[in-house]
mmCIF file of C-alpha atoms in Angstrom:
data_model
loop_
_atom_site.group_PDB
_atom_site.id
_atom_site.type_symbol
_atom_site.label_atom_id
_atom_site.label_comp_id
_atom_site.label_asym_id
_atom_site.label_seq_id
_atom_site.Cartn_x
_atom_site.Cartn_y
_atom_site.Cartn_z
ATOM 1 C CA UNK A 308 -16.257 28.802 3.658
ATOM 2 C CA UNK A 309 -20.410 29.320 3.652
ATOM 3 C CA UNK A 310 -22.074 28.393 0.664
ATOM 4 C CA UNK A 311 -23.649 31.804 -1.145
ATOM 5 C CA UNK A 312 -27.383 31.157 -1.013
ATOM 6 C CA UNK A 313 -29.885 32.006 -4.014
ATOM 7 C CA UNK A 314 -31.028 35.695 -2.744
ATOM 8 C CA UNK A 315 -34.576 36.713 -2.821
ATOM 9 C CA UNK A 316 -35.793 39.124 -5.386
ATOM 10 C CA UNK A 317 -37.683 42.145 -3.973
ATOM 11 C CA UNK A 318 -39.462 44.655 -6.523
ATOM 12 C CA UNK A 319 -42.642 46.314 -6.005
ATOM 13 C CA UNK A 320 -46.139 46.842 -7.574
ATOM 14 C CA UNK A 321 -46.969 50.472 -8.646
ATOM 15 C CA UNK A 322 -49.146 50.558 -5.578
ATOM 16 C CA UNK A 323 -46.653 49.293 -3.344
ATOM 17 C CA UNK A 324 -47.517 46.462 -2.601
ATOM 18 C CA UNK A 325 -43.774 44.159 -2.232
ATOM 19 C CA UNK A 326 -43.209 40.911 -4.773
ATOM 20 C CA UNK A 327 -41.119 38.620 -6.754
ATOM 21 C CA UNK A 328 -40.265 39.394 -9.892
ATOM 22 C CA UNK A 329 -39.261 35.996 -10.362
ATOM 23 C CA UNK A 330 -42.159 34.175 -9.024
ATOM 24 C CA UNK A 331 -44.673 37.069 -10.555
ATOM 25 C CA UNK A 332 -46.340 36.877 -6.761
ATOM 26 C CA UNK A 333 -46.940 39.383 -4.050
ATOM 27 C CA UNK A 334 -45.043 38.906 -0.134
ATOM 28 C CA UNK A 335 -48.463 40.399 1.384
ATOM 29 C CA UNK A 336 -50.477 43.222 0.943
ATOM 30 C CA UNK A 337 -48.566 46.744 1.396
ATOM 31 C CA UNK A 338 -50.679 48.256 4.222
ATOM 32 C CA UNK A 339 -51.719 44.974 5.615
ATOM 33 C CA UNK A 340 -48.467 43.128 6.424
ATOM 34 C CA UNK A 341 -47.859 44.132 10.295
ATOM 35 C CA UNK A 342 -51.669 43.905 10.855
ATOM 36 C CA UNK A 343 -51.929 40.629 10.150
ATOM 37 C CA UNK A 344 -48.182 40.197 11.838
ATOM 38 C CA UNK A 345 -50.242 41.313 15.024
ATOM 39 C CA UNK A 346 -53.273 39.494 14.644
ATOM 40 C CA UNK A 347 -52.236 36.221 13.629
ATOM 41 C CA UNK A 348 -49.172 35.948 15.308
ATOM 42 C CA UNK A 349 -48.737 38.687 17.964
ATOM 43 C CA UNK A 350 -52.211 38.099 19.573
ATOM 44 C CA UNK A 351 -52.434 34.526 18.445
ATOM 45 C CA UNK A 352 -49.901 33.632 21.392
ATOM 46 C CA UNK A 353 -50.813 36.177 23.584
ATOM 47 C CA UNK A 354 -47.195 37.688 23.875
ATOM 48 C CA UNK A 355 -48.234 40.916 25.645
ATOM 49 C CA UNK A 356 -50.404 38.867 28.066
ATOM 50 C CA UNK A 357 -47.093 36.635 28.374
ATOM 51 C CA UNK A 358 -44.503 38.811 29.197
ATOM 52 C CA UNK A 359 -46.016 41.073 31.406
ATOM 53 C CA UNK A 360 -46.414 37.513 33.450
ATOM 54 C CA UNK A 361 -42.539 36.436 32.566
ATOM 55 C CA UNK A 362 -40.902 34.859 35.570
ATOM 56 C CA UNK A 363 -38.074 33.587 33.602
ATOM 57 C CA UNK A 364 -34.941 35.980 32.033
ATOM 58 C CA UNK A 365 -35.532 35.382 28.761
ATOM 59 C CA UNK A 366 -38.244 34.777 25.537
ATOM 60 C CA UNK A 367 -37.746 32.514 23.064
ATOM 61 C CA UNK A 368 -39.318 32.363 19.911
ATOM 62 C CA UNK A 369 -38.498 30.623 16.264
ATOM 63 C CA UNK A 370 -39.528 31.481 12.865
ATOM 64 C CA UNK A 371 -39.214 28.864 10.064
ATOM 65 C CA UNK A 372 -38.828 31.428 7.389
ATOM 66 C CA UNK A 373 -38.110 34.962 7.977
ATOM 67 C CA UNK A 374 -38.945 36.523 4.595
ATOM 68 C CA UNK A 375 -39.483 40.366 5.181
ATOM 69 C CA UNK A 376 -39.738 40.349 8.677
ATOM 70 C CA UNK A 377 -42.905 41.162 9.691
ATOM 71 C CA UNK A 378 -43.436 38.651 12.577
ATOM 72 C CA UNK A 379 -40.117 39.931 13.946
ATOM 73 C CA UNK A 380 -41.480 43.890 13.378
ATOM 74 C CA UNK A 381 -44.412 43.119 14.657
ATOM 75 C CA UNK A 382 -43.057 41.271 17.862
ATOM 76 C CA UNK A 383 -40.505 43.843 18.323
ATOM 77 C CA UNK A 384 -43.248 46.886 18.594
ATOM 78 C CA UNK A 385 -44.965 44.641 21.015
ATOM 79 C CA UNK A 386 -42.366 44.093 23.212
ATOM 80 C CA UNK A 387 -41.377 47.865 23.186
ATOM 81 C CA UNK A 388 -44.828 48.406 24.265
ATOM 82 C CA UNK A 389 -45.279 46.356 27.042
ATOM 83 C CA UNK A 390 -44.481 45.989 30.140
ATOM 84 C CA UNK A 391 -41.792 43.544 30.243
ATOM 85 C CA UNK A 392 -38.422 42.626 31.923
ATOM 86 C CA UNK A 393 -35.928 39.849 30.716
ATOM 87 C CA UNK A 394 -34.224 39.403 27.229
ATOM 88 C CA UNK A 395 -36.272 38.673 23.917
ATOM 89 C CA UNK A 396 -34.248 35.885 21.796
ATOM 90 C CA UNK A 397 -35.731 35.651 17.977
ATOM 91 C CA UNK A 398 -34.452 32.792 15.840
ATOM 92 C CA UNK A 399 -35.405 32.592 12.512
ATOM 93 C CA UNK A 400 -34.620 30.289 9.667
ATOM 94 C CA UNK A 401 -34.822 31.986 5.545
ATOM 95 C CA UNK A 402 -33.513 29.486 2.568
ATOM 96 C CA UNK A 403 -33.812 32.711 -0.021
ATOM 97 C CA UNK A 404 -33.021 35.567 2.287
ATOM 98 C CA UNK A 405 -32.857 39.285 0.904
ATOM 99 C CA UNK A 406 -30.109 41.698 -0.239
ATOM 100 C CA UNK A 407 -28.981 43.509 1.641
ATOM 101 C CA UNK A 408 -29.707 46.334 0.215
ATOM 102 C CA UNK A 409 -32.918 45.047 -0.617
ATOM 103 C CA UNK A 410 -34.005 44.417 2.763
ATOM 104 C CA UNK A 411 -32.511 48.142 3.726
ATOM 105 C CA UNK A 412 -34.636 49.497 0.827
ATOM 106 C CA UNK A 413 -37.786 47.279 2.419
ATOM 107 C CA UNK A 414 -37.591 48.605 5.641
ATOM 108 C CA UNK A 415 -36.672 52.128 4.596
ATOM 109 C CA UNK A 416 -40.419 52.083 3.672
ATOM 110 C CA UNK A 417 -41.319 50.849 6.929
ATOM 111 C CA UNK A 418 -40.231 53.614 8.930
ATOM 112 C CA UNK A 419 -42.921 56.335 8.373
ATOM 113 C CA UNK A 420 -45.441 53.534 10.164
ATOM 114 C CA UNK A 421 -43.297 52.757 13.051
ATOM 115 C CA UNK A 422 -41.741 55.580 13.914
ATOM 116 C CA UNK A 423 -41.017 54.389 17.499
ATOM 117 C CA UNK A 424 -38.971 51.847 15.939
ATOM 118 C CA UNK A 425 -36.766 54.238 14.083
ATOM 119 C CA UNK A 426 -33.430 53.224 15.698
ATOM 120 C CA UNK A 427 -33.799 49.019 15.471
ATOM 121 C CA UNK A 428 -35.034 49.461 12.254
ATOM 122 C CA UNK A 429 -31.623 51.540 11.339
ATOM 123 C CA UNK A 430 -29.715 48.728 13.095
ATOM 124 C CA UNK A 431 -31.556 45.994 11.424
ATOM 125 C CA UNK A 432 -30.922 47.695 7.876
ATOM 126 C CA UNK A 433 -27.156 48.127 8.904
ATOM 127 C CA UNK A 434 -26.641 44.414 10.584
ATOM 128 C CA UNK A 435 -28.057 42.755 7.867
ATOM 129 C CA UNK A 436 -26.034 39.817 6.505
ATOM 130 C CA UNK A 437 -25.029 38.898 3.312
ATOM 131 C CA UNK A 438 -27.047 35.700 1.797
ATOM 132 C CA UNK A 439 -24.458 33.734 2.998
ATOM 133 C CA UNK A 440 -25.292 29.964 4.560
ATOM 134 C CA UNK A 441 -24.999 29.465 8.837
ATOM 135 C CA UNK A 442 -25.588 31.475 11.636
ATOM 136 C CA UNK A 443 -25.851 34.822 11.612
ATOM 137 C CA UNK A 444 -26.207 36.947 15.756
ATOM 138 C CA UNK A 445 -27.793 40.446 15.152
ATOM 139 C CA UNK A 446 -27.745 42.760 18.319
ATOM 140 C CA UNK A 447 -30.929 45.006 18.142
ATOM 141 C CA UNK A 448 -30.700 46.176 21.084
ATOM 142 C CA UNK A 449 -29.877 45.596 24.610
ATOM 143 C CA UNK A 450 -32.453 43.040 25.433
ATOM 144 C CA UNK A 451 -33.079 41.724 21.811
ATOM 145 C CA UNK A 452 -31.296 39.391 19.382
ATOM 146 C CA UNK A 453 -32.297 38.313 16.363
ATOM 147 C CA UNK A 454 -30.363 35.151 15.112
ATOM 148 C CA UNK A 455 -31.147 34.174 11.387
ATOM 149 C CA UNK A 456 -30.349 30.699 10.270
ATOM 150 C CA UNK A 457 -29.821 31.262 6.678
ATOM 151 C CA UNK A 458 -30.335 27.597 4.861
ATOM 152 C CA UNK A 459 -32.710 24.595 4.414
ATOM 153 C CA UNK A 460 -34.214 24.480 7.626
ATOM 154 C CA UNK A 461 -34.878 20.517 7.449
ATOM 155 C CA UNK A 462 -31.327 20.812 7.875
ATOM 156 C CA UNK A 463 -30.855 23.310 10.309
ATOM 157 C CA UNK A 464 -33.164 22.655 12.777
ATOM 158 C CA UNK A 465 -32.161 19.476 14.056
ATOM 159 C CA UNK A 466 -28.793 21.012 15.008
ATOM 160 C CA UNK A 467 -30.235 23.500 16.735
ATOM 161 C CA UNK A 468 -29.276 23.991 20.198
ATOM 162 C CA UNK A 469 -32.743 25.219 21.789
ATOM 163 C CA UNK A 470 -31.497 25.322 25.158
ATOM 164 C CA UNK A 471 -35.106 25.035 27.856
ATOM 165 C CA UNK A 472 -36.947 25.160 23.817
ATOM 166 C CA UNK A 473 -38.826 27.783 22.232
ATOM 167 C CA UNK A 474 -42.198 30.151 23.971
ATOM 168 C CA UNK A 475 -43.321 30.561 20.425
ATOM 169 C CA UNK A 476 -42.824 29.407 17.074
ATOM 170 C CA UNK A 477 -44.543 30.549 13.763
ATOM 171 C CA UNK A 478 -44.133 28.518 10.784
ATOM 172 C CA UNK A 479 -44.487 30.448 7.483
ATOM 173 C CA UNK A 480 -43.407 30.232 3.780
ATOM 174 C CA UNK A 481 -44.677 31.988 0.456
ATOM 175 C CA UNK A 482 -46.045 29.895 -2.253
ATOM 176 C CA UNK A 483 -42.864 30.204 -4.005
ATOM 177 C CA UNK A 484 -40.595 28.457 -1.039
ATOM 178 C CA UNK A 485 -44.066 25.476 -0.552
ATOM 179 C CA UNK A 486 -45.499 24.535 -3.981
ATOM 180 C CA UNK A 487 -43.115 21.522 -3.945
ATOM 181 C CA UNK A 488 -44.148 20.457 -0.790
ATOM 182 C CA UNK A 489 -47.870 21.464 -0.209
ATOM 183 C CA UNK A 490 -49.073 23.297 -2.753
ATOM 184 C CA UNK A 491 -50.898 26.206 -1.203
ATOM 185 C CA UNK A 492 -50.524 29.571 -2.950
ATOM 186 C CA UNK A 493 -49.954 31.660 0.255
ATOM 187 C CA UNK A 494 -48.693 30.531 3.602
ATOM 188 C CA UNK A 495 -48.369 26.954 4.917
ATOM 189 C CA UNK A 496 -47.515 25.289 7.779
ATOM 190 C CA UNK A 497 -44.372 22.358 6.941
ATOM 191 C CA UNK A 498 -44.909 18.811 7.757
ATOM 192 C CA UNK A 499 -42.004 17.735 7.755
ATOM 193 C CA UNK A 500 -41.204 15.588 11.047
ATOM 194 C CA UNK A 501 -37.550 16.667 10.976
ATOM 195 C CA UNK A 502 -37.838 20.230 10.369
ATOM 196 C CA UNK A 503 -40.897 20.937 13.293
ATOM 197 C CA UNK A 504 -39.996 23.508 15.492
ATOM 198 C CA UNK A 505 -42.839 22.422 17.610
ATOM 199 C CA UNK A 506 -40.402 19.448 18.739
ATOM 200 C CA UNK A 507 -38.125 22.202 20.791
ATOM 201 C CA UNK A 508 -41.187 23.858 21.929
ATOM 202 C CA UNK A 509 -41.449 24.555 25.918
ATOM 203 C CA UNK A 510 -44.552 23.393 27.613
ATOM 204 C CA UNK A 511 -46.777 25.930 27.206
ATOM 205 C CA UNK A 512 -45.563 27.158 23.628
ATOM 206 C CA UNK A 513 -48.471 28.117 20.954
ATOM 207 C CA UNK A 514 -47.870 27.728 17.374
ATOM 208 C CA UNK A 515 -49.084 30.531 15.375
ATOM 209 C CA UNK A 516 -49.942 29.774 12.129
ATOM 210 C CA UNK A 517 -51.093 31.700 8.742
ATOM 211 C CA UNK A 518 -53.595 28.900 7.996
ATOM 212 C CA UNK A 519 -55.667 31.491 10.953
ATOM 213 C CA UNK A 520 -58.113 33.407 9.049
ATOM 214 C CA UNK A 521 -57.894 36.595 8.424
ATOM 215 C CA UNK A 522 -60.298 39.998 8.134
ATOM 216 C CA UNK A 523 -58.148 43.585 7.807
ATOM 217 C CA UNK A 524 -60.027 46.263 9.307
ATOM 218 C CA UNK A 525 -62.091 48.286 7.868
ATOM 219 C CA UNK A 526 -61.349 51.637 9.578
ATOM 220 C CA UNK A 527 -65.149 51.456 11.245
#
């Protein structure tokens, strides 16, 4: 039987802005969570450039900690957008994954800015699993998966199968999931040798990481 994992809190500040109630500290900014999805991580490894070059049948890319989803979001608008054959495979691990019904509520709130990602967003919502430790195979859609590794990915990793290894890998983590390791109040990139995703990495591979800095537009 999988072991019931602690569940993330989700509540939100009067301006909407998403947080912990019990940490008393924000995910990311409301309005500037997918833009800094795109810049940081979407642009950082030149995915568009990528897969309108693909050769092979399929995309790899690993998340150590999924928390809202925004990487995923903002990789799955991308590869709606461009132009693209082959299958896009998205592993990610989460230790404190959401509720369902909090991560339905979450991207409920979502919709309005992507509306061209009405229908995986409805099949995300439904699919969702509960907090539950292991492996977890989420359809999207025809030529996207989304596997979630729900546990402590010092763990999990090692056992992972990576097949020919990952394209892309993005290591993230709020300040609530790092303090014990790191220390920094935001985003951090994990040292440890046994949990590196960068060891299944393909040649090739660039690790985007939330240590990039960052500038939201301005609207000029």
């Amino acid at each position: 039987m999988s072991a019931t994992l602690s569940p993330a809190e989700l509540a939100f500040a009067e301006d909407g802005t998403p947080r912990s109630p019990h940490y008393d500290d924000v995910y990311h900014a409301r309005q500037g969570a997918l833009a800094q999805a795109r810049h940081v991580f979407v642009a950082g490894n030149m995915l568009c450039e990528r897969w309108t070059a693909l050769t092979s049948s399929s995309f790899v890319i690993f998340e150590n900690g999924f928390g809202l989803g925004s990487n995923f979001l903002a990789t799955l608008e991308t590869w709606r957008q461009a132009p693209r054959s082959g299958r896009l495979h998205y592993l990610a691990t989460e230790l404190h994954p959401l509720r369902r019904e909090d991560m339905q509520r979450w991207l409920t709130t979502l919709t309005p800015d992507l509306p061209k990602l009405a229908q995986p967003l409805r099949t995300l919502a439904d699919q969702w699993p509960l907090p539950l430790a292991g492996t977890h195979r989420l359809e999207i859609a025809d030529d996207i998966a989304l596997t979630l590794l729900f546990g402590d990915s010092a763990r999990i990793l090692p056992t992972v199968d990576a097949g020919a290894g990952f394209d892309a890998v993005t290591s993230t983590a709020s300040r609530q999931n790092a303090t014990a390791q790191c220390g920094v109040k935001r985003f951090y990139v994990p040292s440890v040798a046994s949990a590196d995703p960068t060891q299944h990495s393909r040649p090739g591979a660039l690790p985007a990481r939330y240590a990039v800095p960052y500038k939201p537009s301005t609207g000029r």
